[in-house]
PDB file of C-alpha atoms in Angstrom:
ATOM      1  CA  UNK A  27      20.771   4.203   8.535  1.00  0.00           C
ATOM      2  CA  UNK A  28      18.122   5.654   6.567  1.00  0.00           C
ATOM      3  CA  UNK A  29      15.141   6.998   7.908  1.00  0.00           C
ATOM      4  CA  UNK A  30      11.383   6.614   7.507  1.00  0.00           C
ATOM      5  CA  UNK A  31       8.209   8.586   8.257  1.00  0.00           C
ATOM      6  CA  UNK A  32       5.344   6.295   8.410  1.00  0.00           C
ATOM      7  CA  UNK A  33       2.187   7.892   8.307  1.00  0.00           C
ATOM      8  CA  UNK A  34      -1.156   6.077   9.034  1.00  0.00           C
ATOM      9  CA  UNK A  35      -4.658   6.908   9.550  1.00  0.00           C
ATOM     10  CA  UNK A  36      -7.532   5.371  11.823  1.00  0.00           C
ATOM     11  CA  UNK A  37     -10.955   5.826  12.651  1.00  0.00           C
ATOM     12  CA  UNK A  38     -12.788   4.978  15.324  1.00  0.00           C
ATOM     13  CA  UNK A  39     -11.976   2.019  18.095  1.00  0.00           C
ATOM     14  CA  UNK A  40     -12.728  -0.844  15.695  1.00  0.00           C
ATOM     15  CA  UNK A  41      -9.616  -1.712  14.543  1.00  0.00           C
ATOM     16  CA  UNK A  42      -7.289  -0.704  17.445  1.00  0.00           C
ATOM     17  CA  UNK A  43      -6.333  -4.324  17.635  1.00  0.00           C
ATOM     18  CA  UNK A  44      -4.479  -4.171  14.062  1.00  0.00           C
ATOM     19  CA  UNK A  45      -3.269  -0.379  14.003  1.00  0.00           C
ATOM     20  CA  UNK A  46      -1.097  -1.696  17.279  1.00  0.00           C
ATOM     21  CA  UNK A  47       0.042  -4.929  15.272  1.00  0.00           C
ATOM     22  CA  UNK A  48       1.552  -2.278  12.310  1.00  0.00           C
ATOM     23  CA  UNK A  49       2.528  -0.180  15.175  1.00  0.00           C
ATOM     24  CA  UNK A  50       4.698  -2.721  16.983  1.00  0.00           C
ATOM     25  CA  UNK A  51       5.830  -4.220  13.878  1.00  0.00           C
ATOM     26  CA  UNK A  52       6.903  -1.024  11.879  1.00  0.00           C
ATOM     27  CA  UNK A  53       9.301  -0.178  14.861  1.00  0.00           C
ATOM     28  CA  UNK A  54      10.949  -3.799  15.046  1.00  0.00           C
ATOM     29  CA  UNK A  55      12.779  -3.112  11.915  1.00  0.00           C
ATOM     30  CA  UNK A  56      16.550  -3.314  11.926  1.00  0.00           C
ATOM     31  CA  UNK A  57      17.758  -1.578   9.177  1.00  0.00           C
ATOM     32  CA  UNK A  58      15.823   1.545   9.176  1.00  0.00           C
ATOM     33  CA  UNK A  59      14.302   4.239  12.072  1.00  0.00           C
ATOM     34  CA  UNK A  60      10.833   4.670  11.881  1.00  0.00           C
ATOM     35  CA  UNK A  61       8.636   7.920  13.081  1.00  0.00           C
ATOM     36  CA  UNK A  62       4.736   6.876  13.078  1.00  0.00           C
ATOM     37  CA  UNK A  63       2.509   9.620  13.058  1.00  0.00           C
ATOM     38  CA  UNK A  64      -1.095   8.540  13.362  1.00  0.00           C
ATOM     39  CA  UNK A  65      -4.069  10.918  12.018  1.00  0.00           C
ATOM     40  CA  UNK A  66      -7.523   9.905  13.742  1.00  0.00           C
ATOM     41  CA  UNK A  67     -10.821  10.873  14.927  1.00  0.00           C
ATOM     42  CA  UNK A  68     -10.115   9.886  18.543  1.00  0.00           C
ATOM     43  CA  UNK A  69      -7.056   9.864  20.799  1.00  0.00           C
ATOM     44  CA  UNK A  70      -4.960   7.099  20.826  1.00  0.00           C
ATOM     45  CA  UNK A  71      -2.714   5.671  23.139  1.00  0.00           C
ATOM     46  CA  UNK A  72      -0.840   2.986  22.077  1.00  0.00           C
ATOM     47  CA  UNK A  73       3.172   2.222  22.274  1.00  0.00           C
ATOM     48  CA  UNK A  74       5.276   3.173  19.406  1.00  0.00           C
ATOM     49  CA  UNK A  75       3.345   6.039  18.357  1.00  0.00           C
ATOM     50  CA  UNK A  76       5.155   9.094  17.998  1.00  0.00           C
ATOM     51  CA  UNK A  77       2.626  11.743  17.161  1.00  0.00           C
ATOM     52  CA  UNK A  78      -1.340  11.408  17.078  1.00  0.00           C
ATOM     53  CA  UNK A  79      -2.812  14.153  15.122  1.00  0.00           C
ATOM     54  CA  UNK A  80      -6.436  14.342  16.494  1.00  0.00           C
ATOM     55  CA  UNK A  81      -8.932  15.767  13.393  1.00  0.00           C
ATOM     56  CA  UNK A  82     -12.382  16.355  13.556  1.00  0.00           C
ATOM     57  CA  UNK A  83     -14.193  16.529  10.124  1.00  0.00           C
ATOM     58  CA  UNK A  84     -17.712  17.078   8.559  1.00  0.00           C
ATOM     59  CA  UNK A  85     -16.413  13.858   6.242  1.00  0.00           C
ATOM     60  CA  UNK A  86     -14.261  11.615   7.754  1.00  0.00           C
ATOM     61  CA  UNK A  87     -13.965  10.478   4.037  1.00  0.00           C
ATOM     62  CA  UNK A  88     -11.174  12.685   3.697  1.00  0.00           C
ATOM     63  CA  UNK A  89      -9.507  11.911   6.799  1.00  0.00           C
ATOM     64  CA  UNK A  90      -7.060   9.933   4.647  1.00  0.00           C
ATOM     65  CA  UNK A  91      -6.019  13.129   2.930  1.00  0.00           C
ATOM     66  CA  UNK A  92      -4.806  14.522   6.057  1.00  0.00           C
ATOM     67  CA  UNK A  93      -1.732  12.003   5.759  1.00  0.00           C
ATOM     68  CA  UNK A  94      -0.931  13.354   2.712  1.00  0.00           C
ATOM     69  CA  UNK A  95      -0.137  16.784   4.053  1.00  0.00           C
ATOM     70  CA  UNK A  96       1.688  15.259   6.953  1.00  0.00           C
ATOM     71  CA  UNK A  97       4.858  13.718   4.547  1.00  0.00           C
ATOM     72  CA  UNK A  98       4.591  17.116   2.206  1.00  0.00           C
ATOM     73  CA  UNK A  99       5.193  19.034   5.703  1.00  0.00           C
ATOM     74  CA  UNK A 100       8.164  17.089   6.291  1.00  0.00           C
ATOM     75  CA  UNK A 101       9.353  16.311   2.441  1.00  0.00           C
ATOM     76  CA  UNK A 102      12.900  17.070   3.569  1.00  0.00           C
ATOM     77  CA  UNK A 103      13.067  15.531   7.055  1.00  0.00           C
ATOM     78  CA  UNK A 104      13.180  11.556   5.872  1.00  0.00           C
ATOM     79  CA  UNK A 105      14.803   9.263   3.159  1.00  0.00           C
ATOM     80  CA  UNK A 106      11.616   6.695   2.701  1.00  0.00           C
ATOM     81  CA  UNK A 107       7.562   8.026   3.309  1.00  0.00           C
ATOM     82  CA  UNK A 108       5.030   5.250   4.193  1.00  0.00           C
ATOM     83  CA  UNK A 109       1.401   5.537   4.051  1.00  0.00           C
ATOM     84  CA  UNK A 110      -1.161   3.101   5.028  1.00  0.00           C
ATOM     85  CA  UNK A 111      -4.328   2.783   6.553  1.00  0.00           C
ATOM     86  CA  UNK A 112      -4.949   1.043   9.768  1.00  0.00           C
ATOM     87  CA  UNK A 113      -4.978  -2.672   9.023  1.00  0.00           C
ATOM     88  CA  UNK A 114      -1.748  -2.992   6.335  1.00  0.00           C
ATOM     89  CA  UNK A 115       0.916  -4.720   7.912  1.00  0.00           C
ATOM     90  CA  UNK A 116       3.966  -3.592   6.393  1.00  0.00           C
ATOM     91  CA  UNK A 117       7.210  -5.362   7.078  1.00  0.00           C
ATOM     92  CA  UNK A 118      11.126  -4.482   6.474  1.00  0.00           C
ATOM     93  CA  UNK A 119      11.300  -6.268   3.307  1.00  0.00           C
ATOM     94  CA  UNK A 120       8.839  -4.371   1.657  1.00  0.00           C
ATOM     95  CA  UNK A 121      11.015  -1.351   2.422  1.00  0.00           C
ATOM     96  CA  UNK A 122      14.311  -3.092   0.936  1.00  0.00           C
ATOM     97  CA  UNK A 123      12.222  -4.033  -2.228  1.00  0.00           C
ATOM     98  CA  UNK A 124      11.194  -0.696  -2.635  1.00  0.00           C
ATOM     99  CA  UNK A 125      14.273   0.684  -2.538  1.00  0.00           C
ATOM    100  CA  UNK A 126      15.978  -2.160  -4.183  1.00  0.00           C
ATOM    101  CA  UNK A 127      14.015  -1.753  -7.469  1.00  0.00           C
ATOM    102  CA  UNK A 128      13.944   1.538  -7.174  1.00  0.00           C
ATOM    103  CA  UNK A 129      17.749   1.988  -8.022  1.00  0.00           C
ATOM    104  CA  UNK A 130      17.103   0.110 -10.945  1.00  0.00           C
ATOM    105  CA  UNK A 131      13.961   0.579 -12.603  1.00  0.00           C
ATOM    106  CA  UNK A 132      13.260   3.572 -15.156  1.00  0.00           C
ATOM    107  CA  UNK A 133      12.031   6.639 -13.383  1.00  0.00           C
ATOM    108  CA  UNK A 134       8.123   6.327 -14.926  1.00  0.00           C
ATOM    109  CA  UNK A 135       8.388   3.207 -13.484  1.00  0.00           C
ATOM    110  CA  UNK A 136       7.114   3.043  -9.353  1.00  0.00           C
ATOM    111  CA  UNK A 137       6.415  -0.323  -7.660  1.00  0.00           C
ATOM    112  CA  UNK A 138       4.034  -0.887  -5.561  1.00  0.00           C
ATOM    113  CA  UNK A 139       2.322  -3.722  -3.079  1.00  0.00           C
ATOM    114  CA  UNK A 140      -0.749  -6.144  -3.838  1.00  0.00           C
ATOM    115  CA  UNK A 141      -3.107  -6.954  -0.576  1.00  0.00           C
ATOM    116  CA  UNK A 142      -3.956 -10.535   0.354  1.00  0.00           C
ATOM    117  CA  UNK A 143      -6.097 -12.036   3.378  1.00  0.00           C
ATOM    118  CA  UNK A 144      -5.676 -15.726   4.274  1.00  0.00           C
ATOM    119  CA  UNK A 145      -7.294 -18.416   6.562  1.00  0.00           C
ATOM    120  CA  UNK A 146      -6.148 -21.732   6.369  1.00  0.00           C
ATOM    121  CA  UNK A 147      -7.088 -22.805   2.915  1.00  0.00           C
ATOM    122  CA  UNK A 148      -4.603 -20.047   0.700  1.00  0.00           C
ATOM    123  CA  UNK A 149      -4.672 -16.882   0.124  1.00  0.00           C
ATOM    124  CA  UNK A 150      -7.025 -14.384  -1.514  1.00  0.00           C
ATOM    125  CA  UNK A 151      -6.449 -11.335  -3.459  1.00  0.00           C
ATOM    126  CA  UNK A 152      -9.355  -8.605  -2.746  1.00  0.00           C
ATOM    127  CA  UNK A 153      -8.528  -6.289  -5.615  1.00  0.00           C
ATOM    128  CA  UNK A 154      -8.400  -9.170  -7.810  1.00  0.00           C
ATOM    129  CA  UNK A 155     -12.234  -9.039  -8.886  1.00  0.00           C
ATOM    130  CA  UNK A 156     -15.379  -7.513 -11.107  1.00  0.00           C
ATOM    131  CA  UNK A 157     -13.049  -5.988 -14.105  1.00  0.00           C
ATOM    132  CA  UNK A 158      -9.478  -5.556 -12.757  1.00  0.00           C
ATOM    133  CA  UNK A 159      -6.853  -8.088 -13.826  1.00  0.00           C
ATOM    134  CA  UNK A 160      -3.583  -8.437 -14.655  1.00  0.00           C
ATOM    135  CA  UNK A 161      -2.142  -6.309 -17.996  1.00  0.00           C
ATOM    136  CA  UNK A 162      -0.614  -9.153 -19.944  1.00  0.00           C
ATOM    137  CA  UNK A 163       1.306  -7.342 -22.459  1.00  0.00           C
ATOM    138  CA  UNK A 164       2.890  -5.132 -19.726  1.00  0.00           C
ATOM    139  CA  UNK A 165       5.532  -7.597 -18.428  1.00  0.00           C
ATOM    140  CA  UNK A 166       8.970  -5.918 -18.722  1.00  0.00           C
ATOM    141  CA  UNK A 167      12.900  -6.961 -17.541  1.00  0.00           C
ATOM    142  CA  UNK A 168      14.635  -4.568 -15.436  1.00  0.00           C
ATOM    143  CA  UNK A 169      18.108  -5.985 -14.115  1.00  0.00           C
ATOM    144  CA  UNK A 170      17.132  -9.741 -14.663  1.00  0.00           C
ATOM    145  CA  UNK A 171      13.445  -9.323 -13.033  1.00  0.00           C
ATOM    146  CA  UNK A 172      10.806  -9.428 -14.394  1.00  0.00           C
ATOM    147  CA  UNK A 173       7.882  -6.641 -13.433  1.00  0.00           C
ATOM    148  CA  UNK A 174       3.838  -6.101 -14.433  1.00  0.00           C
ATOM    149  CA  UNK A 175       1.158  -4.172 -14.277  1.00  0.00           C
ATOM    150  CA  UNK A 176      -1.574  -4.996 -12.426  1.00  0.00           C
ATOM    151  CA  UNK A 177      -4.804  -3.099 -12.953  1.00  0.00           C
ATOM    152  CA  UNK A 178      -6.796  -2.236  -9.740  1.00  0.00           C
ATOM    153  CA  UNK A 179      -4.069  -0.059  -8.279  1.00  0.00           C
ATOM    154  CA  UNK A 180      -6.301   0.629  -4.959  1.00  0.00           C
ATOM    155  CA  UNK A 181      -3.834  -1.208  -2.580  1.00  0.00           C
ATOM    156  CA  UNK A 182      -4.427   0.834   0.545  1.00  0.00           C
ATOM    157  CA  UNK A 183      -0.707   1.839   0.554  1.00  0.00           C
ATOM    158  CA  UNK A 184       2.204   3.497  -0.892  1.00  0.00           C
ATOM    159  CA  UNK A 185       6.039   4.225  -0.397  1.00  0.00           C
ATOM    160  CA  UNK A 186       7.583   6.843  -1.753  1.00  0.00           C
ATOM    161  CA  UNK A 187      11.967   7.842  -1.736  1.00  0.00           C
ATOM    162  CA  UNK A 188      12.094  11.533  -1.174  1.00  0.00           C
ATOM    163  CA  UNK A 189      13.105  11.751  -4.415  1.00  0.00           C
ATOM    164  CA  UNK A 190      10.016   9.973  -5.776  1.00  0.00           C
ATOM    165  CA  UNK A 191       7.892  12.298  -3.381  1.00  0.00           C
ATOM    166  CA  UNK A 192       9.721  15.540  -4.433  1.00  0.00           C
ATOM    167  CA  UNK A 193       9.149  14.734  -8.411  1.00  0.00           C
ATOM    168  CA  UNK A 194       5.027  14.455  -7.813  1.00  0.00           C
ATOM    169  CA  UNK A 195       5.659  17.634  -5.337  1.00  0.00           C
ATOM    170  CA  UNK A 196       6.889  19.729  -8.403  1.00  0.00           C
ATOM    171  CA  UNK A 197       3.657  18.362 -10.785  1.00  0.00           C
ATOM    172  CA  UNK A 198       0.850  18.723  -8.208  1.00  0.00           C
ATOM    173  CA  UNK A 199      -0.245  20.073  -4.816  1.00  0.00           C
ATOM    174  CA  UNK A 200       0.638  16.740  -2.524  1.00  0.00           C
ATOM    175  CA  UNK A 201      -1.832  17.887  -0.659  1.00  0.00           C
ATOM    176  CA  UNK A 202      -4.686  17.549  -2.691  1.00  0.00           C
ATOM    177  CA  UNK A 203      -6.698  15.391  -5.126  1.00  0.00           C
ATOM    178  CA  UNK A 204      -4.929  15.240  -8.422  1.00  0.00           C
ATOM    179  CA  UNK A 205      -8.115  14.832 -10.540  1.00  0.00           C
ATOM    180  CA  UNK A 206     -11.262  12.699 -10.459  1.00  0.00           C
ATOM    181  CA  UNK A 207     -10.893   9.223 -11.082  1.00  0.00           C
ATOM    182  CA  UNK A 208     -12.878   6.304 -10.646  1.00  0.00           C
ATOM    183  CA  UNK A 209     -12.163   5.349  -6.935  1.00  0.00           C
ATOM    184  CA  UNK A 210     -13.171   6.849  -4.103  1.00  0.00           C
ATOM    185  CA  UNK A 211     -12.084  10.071  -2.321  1.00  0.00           C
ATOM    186  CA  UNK A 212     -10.387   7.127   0.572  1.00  0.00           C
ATOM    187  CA  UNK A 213      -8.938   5.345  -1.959  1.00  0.00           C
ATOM    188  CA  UNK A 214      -7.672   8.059  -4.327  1.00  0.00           C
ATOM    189  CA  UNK A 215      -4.869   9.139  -1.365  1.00  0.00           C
ATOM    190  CA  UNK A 216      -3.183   6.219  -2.716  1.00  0.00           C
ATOM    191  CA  UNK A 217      -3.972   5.715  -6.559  1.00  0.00           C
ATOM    192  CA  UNK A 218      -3.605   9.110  -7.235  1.00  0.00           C
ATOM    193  CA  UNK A 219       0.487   8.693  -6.863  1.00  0.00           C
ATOM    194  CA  UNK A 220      -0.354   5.766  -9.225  1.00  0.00           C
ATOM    195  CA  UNK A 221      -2.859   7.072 -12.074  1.00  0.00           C
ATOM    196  CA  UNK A 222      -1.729  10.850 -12.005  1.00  0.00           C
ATOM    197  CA  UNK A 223       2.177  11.164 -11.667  1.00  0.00           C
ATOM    198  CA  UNK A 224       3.431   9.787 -14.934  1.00  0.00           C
ATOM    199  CA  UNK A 225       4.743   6.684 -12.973  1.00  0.00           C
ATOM    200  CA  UNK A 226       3.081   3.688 -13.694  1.00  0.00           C
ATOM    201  CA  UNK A 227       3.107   1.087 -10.941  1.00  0.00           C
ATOM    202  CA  UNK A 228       4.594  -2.693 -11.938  1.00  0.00           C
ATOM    203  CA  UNK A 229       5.081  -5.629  -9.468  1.00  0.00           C
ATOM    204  CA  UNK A 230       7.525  -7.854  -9.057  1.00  0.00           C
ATOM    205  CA  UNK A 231       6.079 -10.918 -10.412  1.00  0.00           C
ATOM    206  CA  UNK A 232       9.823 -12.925 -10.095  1.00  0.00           C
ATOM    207  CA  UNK A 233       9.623 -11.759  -6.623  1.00  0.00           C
ATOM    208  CA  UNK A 234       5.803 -12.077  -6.103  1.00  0.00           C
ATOM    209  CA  UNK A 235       5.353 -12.969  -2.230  1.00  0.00           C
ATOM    210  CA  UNK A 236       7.719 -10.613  -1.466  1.00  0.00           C
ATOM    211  CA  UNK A 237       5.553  -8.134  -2.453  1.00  0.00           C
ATOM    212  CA  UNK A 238       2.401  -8.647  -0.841  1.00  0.00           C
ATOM    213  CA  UNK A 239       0.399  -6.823   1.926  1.00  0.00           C
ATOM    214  CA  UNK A 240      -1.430  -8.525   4.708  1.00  0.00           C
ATOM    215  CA  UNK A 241      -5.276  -7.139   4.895  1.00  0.00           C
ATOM    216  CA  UNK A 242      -5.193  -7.877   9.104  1.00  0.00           C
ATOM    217  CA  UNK A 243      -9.049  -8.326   9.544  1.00  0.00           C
ATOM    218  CA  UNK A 244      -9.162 -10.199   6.370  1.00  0.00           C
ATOM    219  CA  UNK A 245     -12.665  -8.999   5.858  1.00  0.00           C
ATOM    220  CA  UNK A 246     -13.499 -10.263   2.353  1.00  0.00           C
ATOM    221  CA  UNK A 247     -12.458 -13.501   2.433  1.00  0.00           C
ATOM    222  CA  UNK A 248     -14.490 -13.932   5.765  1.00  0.00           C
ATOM    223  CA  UNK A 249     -17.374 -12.620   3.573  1.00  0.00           C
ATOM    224  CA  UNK A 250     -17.304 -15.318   1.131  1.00  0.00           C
ATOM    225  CA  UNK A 251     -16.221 -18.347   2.615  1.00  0.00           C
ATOM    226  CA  UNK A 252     -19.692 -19.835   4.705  1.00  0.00           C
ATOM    227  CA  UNK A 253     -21.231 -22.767   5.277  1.00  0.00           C
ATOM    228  CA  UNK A 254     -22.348 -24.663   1.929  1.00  0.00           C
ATOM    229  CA  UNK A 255     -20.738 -22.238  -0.374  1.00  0.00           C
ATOM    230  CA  UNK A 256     -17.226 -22.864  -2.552  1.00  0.00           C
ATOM    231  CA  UNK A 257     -14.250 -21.750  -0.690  1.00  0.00           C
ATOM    232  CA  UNK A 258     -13.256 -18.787  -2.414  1.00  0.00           C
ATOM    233  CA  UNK A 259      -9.603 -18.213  -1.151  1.00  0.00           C
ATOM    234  CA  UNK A 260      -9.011 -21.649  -2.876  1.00  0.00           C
ATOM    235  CA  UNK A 261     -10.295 -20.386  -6.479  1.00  0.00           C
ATOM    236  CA  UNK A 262      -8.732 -17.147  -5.709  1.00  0.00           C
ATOM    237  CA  UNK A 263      -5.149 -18.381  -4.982  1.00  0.00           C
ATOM    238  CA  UNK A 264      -5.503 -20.586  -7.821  1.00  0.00           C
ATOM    239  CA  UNK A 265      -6.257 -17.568 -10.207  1.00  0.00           C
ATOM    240  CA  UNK A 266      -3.383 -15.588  -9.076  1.00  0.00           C
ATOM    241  CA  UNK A 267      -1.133 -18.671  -9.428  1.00  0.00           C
ATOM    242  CA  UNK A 268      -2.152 -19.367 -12.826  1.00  0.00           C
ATOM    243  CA  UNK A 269      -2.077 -15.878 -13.846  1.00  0.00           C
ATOM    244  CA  UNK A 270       1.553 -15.648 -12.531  1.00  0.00           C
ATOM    245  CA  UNK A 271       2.378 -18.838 -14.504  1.00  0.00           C
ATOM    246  CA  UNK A 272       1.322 -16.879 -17.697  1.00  0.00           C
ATOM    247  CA  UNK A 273       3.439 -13.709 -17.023  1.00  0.00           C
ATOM    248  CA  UNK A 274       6.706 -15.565 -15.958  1.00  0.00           C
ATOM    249  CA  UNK A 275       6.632 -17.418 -19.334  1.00  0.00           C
TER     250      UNK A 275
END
């Protein structure tokens, strides 16, 4: 049975609600045993946990980071490294993906998860807005699957194979920024394995849904859908469907 370190960081009592949901679901899996180590500004005490690292910080923007130096402490300890924030509700079969396309795909190639919310009309994609969109000439055929690129690679999320984790390890300090970029010191704990380690992150389009990340509070798509104004998630889902349509062909 392999084994995973799951490392995920809150702040604050907002969202207490959700971290438990990952929580409870992260140790239901079958196949796999799963250590959660939780880095936040308060204590926390909630089943399932196995460690809450308590950090205080002038910028709580870089509480993120802190998970990042929790896997490179133990690098050698576990076969699969998880890390989310508080309200991504990974499931087992994102795991066996992972590690699935993993055996098969090149080694500059990493996958990766997309986010979604939903309410009762569909589905909608958050990163799928203002410039970011899918790379149509990217779509490539690994083992009778087909795989793209899609280009806001903000998802909140990565997993990493020790392997994968001890390749960036011998390019960069894990524990650190890689270089500025365009997102934001929160979001760059994730994109940086993306934009900086020579690994460029493709989806499973033949295998779309199961690759996809629930958003818990599904913030956005509250945001946009009111009274008297288009349903969004609608327009959204049928965006990402059509796009699909056109890299499948």
């Amino acid at each position: 049975m392999k084994n995973i370190l799951a490392v995920l960081v809150n702040y604050g009592e907002d969202q207490l609600q959700y971290l438990e949901q990952v929580i409870n679901k992260l140790k239901s899996f079958q196949k796999y045993e799963v250590s959660i180590v939780v880095n936040s500004n308060i204590p926390l005490n909630i089943n399932g946990i196995d460690l809450v690292n308590v950090i205080q910080l002038d910028d709580y923007q870089l509480l993120p980071l802190t998970c990042r130096q929790v896997i490179w402490d133990h690098k050698d300890d576990f076969d699969v490294f998880l890390y989310g924030e508080n309200d991504h509700l990974f499931k087992e079969h994102h795991i066996d993906k992972h590690l699935k396309y993993t055996s098969f795909l090149p080694k500059n190639r990493i996958t990766g998860l997309v986010q979604y919310e939903e309410d009762s009309t569909g589905k909608f994609y958050p990163a799928y807005h203002a410039p970011y969109n899918w790379d149509y000439d990217s779509v490539e055929e690994h083992n009778g699957l087909k795989f793209a690129h899609f280009t806001n690679i903000h998802q909140a999320t990565f997993i990493l194979t020790k392997e994968q984790l001890h390749t960036i390890g011998s390019k960069f300090d894990f524990t650190q920024f890689f270089s500025p970029s365009r997102y934001s010191k929160k979001c760059k704990v994730n994109t940086d394995i993306y934009q900086f380690c020579g690994m460029k992150k493709m989806i499973c389009i033949d295998e779309f849904e199961d690759n996809l990340i629930h958003h818990l509070p599904n913030r956005y798509i509250n945001h946009i859908s009111g009274d008297g104004t288009p349903n969004l998630s609608i327009e959204a889902n049928n965006k990402m469907e059509k796009a699909l349509k056109i890299l499948l062909k």
